[in-house]
Amino acid sequence: MSALADNISFTFKTSFRSARQGTEELSPPSGFSFTPEGNLVVSDDFKHRIQIFSPDGELIRCFGSQGNRPGEFHYPKGTAVDGAGNIYVADSWNHRIQKFDAQGTPLLAFGTCGENPGELNEPYDIHVEPSGRILVVERYNHRIQFFAPDGKSLGYLGSRGMVLEERLAAMFDTPARILPPPLFEFPTSIARDSRGNYFISDSSNHRILKFDGGWKRLLSIGERGSEPGKFQYCMWVAVGPNDLVYAADLNNDRIQVFSSEGHFVASIGESRGGESLKSPSLVAVGPDGALYTGLTFDTTVSIFIPPSEPQKDLARQRAQGDPDDYFYQDWCARLACLAGDFSSAVKSWAAAVARLHPAKEDSDPGFAAGLLVRLSRCTAQMKSGPEQEALLLKGLEMIDGHLIQARQNLMDAQAVWDKAVPEVTQFVIEQQNRILSDQDDPRVFNKDLFQAEDRERELFRECRRLAFVYRQRADDFADFFSNALRSGLTEPALAALLRLLARRTNELCQLMIGYLEAKEKNEEAMVRLFGEMQDDGKKWATFLPKLHFSRRILGLLIHLQFELHTHIRNFQEVAVHDPQNPLLEEILRDLFIEPPGAHMGTKILMGLQEDWLAHKWIDIHHKNIVDLWAHEWNPPAPAVATGLTADFFSAVPYDFERMELDDLAQGVLLPCLPLKDTPEGLVAANRIFPWTLAENGSDLARRLGEIIASEAQYDEKEDELFAHLKELSLQEQNFHIQLRQVNVTDKKTPITLQNSIFIVGFQISLLRRMILALELNETLNLSRLVIGTALLVESPEGKDSEPSRMHLQKMRDFRDGIANKVTDLFAARKSASFREGELNLERESLNLRNEVGDIQRAEKNREDLFECQFEISRLEIVLDRFSRIRNLLNQILSFVDAGPPSLNFKGSIQKGGALTGQFLQPVGMAFAPSGDLLVTDMEHHRVFRFSGSGDYKGYFGIWGDHPGGFKNPVDVGVDRKGFIYVAEALNPRIQKFSPQGEYLLTMGARENPEFRPGILFSLSIDPGGHIWTADPVHN
């Protein structure tokens, strides 16, 4: 009997251990492994024992019985055998691992029930590495735990989570410490291929996850479904000698076969005589390459003979059998690329690209985009010639089409959702009014409301799904662009890349501005309605849909901002790759420096004022680009500002509303661009201010002094707004608490509380906007102060004059006062952060104890934590404000003092490739002997590698306390031989890696407690190769 998939067959060989073939009572097998002699080790699940069979199916021995003493089992599952023939058993319901010699004599047991390091919760499978390290798959702890040969825990990897949670975490940049990746939902088995990659069956997420030897995630195979390549509970995974991957697809009654890169190859659904493989739960590949399978409700072990040819031959057969299917061309290409045969890989990918459909017609756009990215990575390694360059440009056009289509799909779905929400809101309000007026009959089913709410939920979920896809395509586009850039493109090809990137960036900014303008008009109407609601409660039915509309726009803008972020990073990559590229200079000037392009960033910043995080990152992006442009090129002289009088330098009041875009853009650009003297006047940002503005030095100095004095009014207003914001935020939190405490039979109170939450939330968003709008006016004030000071001091009439000298002293006093405030704010921020940590620890302790007497303490902890977190939020805004003021004052004082800067800006480097969309959080840096720069990214728990010129080269490390994992890496060092050492803050240890980033050993984690370090912040390597680190905890 054969299971056929085109020209690839899996032949049934034999079966044994059938309950029908003997008198011995058996149970279904629950674990397979093989001894060095080729014997099969079987876990006899319900009989609580281990059986060993010869390759012919003859029982050699068995050991074990039900119990919890050494050598006894309670539902044994996966097994493993080490090089010495010792047998390891996952004793699942005893929550331990037992080790036996080849005869079944107990040697070691470790683990007890729990979730702490060294504890286990239903261990389901085991893998023993050649080094003796033991990897345990914990089904109910949803993780992989690592153990030394003596059974001591080395840490663990992963946490519980579904695919949806994983996607939401990626979309909203959820920190790893909150949702530690990778996410598993009842993982059940582990396998390893010939390249050292690991495969984990993530059963309830209906997929297989593939990791490299350092546990960097490489691939996810499958999703829920019954089509080929999909799963209904993938219970077990195994890898054959040719690295084909076998998966037991439980509820689809089949064994599925995949390439090592995730391509579906075949499925096996029948055994002897056409009998169905009903609920397969086990697969294993023997030393001879035979495939062993086990079923959930049958004691039989079936053996199949799979194809023994290398994967490259199988892939070629499939590609030749179906030449129009780009799926198998991609399989050929990926295998060739892994083998280092880049030329053959590109040929196969060229054949695949020729068969790809346009984005609108592609039934699997995710696979097509991934194929294009893989092509670009290959060409980056081999450096492209004319043929490869033409292929890259075609690929660029296609992946750009996928990005545009994904964005349009999301916006179309958002528009449909926008139309549906007012209807459901109206039904909800009508229902609430009936409840509040005691006219609701609970026996009457509100079909209209039910259907409207159900439809609205469907639209919400669809928008969420499309948002994830859109962000994937934005990341794919950035990855393709980054790889193409490193492929050695000719000047015309690079120009084509740049022009496309410029079009997409401009198009995206215009889209964002359009949404923000619609939101602004909507909120102007909301403010009017908010005032009218005091006298007319019916206005609520008009107000609430508008509130939801604004919130949906902000949600959409988060995703559009992600794409903008990737485009800006790609511009920065071009600058590193090709400094002083004239086309790049022209594009950046048009998009970000000169009007009308300079207005786009300003409009976006103004529209995002209530979203402080988004506003902050857009501001950083904008300034980074302007810094880059100012450093790399000598910009031409801008136009002379006309129509200005001395009134231009009058103080701007904090409630000033007649702001001009040119003035706002001037304030944004000023900190990034150098001030310059010219015969015509002072060059500041994108304008020239004539010296004639400083003809009356005394009057100008007076006006500038009034600007300095007006800063006190900004301070007072900011304090007032924050006090009001705190009051409303506390009120909002209390409403949420009351809502959670309402009796389930009370139908009225939740309505009143939820509506109050909506109203207070709207007021909070207005206050947040007012706080940042205050900073806009202050920016106008400060930019005029800087320009006026430069004109006063540098003008022919003002040099060494009395007004000039007196004003400079005021400026220095002002700067010193601001600098002192910054120092105090930093100290306060640090203190508040430590306090937050203490309160979080107290909260965790109270939650664990869950004692009645702790209720008051828990309430006090909640109040204190709110106060602390609000204060941290306030301090961050205020610290950012005063730091900006200090920097501007330093800029002007350095200019007028005419001293050369002690340091010159040379440029910046960023991540590239598939991680372009993530922000780098650098903390520690070190140079390797090769000239590469290593950077610890504390937020993403990785070490990134850049070339000496700033080209991104890759990373190693992921979140975790397992060997090779990181929790907040803070510093990195490199010794003379190139070995890498990394210190972590949350894991008090130092890990050693090879020059290529492969884990070697750990220092500090397993010493006696008195010798273990506390929190680490730094490390240093002396000439003798000794590692030094400061241990402030132990002084």
PDB file of C-alpha atoms in Angstrom, residues 215-309:
ATOM      1  CA  TRP A 215      16.486  29.122  19.244  1.00  0.00           C
ATOM      2  CA  LYS A 216      15.906  31.969  16.830  1.00  0.00           C
ATOM      3  CA  ARG A 217      12.529  31.310  15.254  1.00  0.00           C
ATOM      4  CA  LEU A 218      12.870  30.472  11.563  1.00  0.00           C
ATOM      5  CA  LEU A 219       9.513  29.212  10.408  1.00  0.00           C
ATOM      6  CA  SER A 220       5.930  28.388  11.321  1.00  0.00           C
ATOM      7  CA  ILE A 221       4.411  25.465   9.424  1.00  0.00           C
ATOM      8  CA  GLY A 222       0.659  25.095   9.204  1.00  0.00           C
ATOM      9  CA  GLU A 223      -2.482  26.558  10.710  1.00  0.00           C
ATOM     10  CA  ARG A 224      -5.878  25.226  11.682  1.00  0.00           C
ATOM     11  CA  GLY A 225      -7.709  23.520   8.835  1.00  0.00           C
ATOM     12  CA  SER A 226      -8.138  20.328   6.858  1.00  0.00           C
ATOM     13  CA  GLU A 227      -6.464  21.351   3.595  1.00  0.00           C
ATOM     14  CA  PRO A 228      -2.998  20.010   2.752  1.00  0.00           C
ATOM     15  CA  GLY A 229      -0.415  21.688   4.946  1.00  0.00           C
ATOM     16  CA  LYS A 230      -2.943  22.531   7.680  1.00  0.00           C
ATOM     17  CA  PHE A 231      -3.600  20.717  10.951  1.00  0.00           C
ATOM     18  CA  GLN A 232      -6.274  19.731  13.393  1.00  0.00           C
ATOM     19  CA  TYR A 233      -3.929  19.308  16.360  1.00  0.00           C
ATOM     20  CA  CYS A 234      -0.404  18.493  15.315  1.00  0.00           C
ATOM     21  CA  MET A 235       0.530  16.029  18.068  1.00  0.00           C
ATOM     22  CA  TRP A 236       4.011  14.829  17.129  1.00  0.00           C
ATOM     23  CA  VAL A 237       6.863  15.776  14.836  1.00  0.00           C
ATOM     24  CA  ALA A 238       9.855  13.781  13.586  1.00  0.00           C
ATOM     25  CA  VAL A 239      12.663  14.414  11.090  1.00  0.00           C
ATOM     26  CA  GLY A 240      14.099  11.880   8.658  1.00  0.00           C
ATOM     27  CA  PRO A 241      17.682  11.372   7.473  1.00  0.00           C
ATOM     28  CA  ASN A 242      17.025  13.567   4.435  1.00  0.00           C
ATOM     29  CA  ASP A 243      15.468  16.209   6.722  1.00  0.00           C
ATOM     30  CA  LEU A 244      11.906  15.604   5.587  1.00  0.00           C
ATOM     31  CA  VAL A 245       9.553  16.582   8.418  1.00  0.00           C
ATOM     32  CA  TYR A 246       6.762  14.220   9.491  1.00  0.00           C
ATOM     33  CA  ALA A 247       3.764  15.406  11.521  1.00  0.00           C
ATOM     34  CA  ALA A 248       0.977  13.425  13.194  1.00  0.00           C
ATOM     35  CA  ASP A 249      -2.185  15.357  12.249  1.00  0.00           C
ATOM     36  CA  LEU A 250      -4.536  14.039  14.942  1.00  0.00           C
ATOM     37  CA  ASN A 251      -8.068  15.004  13.901  1.00  0.00           C
ATOM     38  CA  ASN A 252      -7.386  14.980  10.157  1.00  0.00           C
ATOM     39  CA  ASP A 253      -6.454  11.267  10.401  1.00  0.00           C
ATOM     40  CA  ARG A 254      -3.205  11.558   8.498  1.00  0.00           C
ATOM     41  CA  ILE A 255       0.543  11.903   8.668  1.00  0.00           C
ATOM     42  CA  GLN A 256       1.715  14.973   6.760  1.00  0.00           C
ATOM     43  CA  VAL A 257       5.141  15.302   5.206  1.00  0.00           C
ATOM     44  CA  PHE A 258       6.953  18.619   4.688  1.00  0.00           C
ATOM     45  CA  SER A 259      10.254  19.821   3.360  1.00  0.00           C
ATOM     46  CA  SER A 260      12.702  21.194   5.880  1.00  0.00           C
ATOM     47  CA  GLU A 261      11.588  24.665   4.728  1.00  0.00           C
ATOM     48  CA  GLY A 262       7.887  24.008   5.281  1.00  0.00           C
ATOM     49  CA  HIS A 263       6.674  22.978   1.816  1.00  0.00           C
ATOM     50  CA  PHE A 264       3.891  20.404   1.864  1.00  0.00           C
ATOM     51  CA  VAL A 265       5.169  17.231   0.200  1.00  0.00           C
ATOM     52  CA  ALA A 266       2.659  14.453   0.811  1.00  0.00           C
ATOM     53  CA  SER A 267       0.230  12.908   3.287  1.00  0.00           C
ATOM     54  CA  ILE A 268      -0.265   9.347   4.503  1.00  0.00           C
ATOM     55  CA  GLY A 269      -3.785   8.412   5.460  1.00  0.00           C
ATOM     56  CA  GLU A 270      -3.862   4.622   5.142  1.00  0.00           C
ATOM     57  CA  SER A 271      -1.909   1.609   6.354  1.00  0.00           C
ATOM     58  CA  ARG A 272      -2.311  -2.134   5.733  1.00  0.00           C
ATOM     59  CA  GLY A 273      -5.242  -3.065   3.538  1.00  0.00           C
ATOM     60  CA  GLY A 274      -6.410   0.503   3.185  1.00  0.00           C
ATOM     61  CA  GLU A 275      -7.110   0.863   6.908  1.00  0.00           C
ATOM     62  CA  SER A 276      -7.437   4.481   7.947  1.00  0.00           C
ATOM     63  CA  LEU A 277      -4.799   6.031  10.171  1.00  0.00           C
ATOM     64  CA  LYS A 278      -7.429   7.026  12.713  1.00  0.00           C
ATOM     65  CA  SER A 279      -6.220   9.834  15.038  1.00  0.00           C
ATOM     66  CA  PRO A 280      -2.437   9.442  14.621  1.00  0.00           C
ATOM     67  CA  SER A 281      -0.571  10.803  17.624  1.00  0.00           C
ATOM     68  CA  LEU A 282       3.007   9.539  17.192  1.00  0.00           C
ATOM     69  CA  VAL A 283       5.680   9.567  14.506  1.00  0.00           C
ATOM     70  CA  ALA A 284       9.347   8.620  14.650  1.00  0.00           C
ATOM     71  CA  VAL A 285      12.058   7.863  12.125  1.00  0.00           C
ATOM     72  CA  GLY A 286      14.295   4.878  12.781  1.00  0.00           C
ATOM     73  CA  PRO A 287      18.041   4.621  12.161  1.00  0.00           C
ATOM     74  CA  ASP A 288      17.289   2.947   8.824  1.00  0.00           C
ATOM     75  CA  GLY A 289      15.044   5.833   7.744  1.00  0.00           C
ATOM     76  CA  ALA A 290      11.792   3.895   8.232  1.00  0.00           C
ATOM     77  CA  LEU A 291       8.788   5.881   9.464  1.00  0.00           C
ATOM     78  CA  TYR A 292       7.025   4.539  12.586  1.00  0.00           C
ATOM     79  CA  THR A 293       3.509   5.719  13.440  1.00  0.00           C
ATOM     80  CA  GLY A 294       1.230   5.273  16.439  1.00  0.00           C
ATOM     81  CA  LEU A 295      -2.481   5.955  16.893  1.00  0.00           C
ATOM     82  CA  THR A 296      -4.462   7.400  19.794  1.00  0.00           C
ATOM     83  CA  PHE A 297      -6.972   4.548  20.092  1.00  0.00           C
ATOM     84  CA  ASP A 298      -5.006   1.602  18.685  1.00  0.00           C
ATOM     85  CA  THR A 299      -2.058  -0.311  20.110  1.00  0.00           C
ATOM     86  CA  THR A 300      -0.549  -1.020  16.685  1.00  0.00           C
ATOM     87  CA  VAL A 301       2.776   0.386  15.485  1.00  0.00           C
ATOM     88  CA  SER A 302       2.855   0.790  11.698  1.00  0.00           C
ATOM     89  CA  ILE A 303       6.020   1.163   9.620  1.00  0.00           C
ATOM     90  CA  PHE A 304       6.325   2.923   6.265  1.00  0.00           C
ATOM     91  CA  ILE A 305       9.262   3.196   3.891  1.00  0.00           C
ATOM     92  CA  PRO A 306       9.637   6.858   2.901  1.00  0.00           C
ATOM     93  CA  PRO A 307      11.662   8.122  -0.051  1.00  0.00           C
ATOM     94  CA  SER A 308      15.365   8.016   0.726  1.00  0.00           C
ATOM     95  CA  GLU A 309      16.504  10.453  -1.972  1.00  0.00           C
TER      96      GLU A 309
END
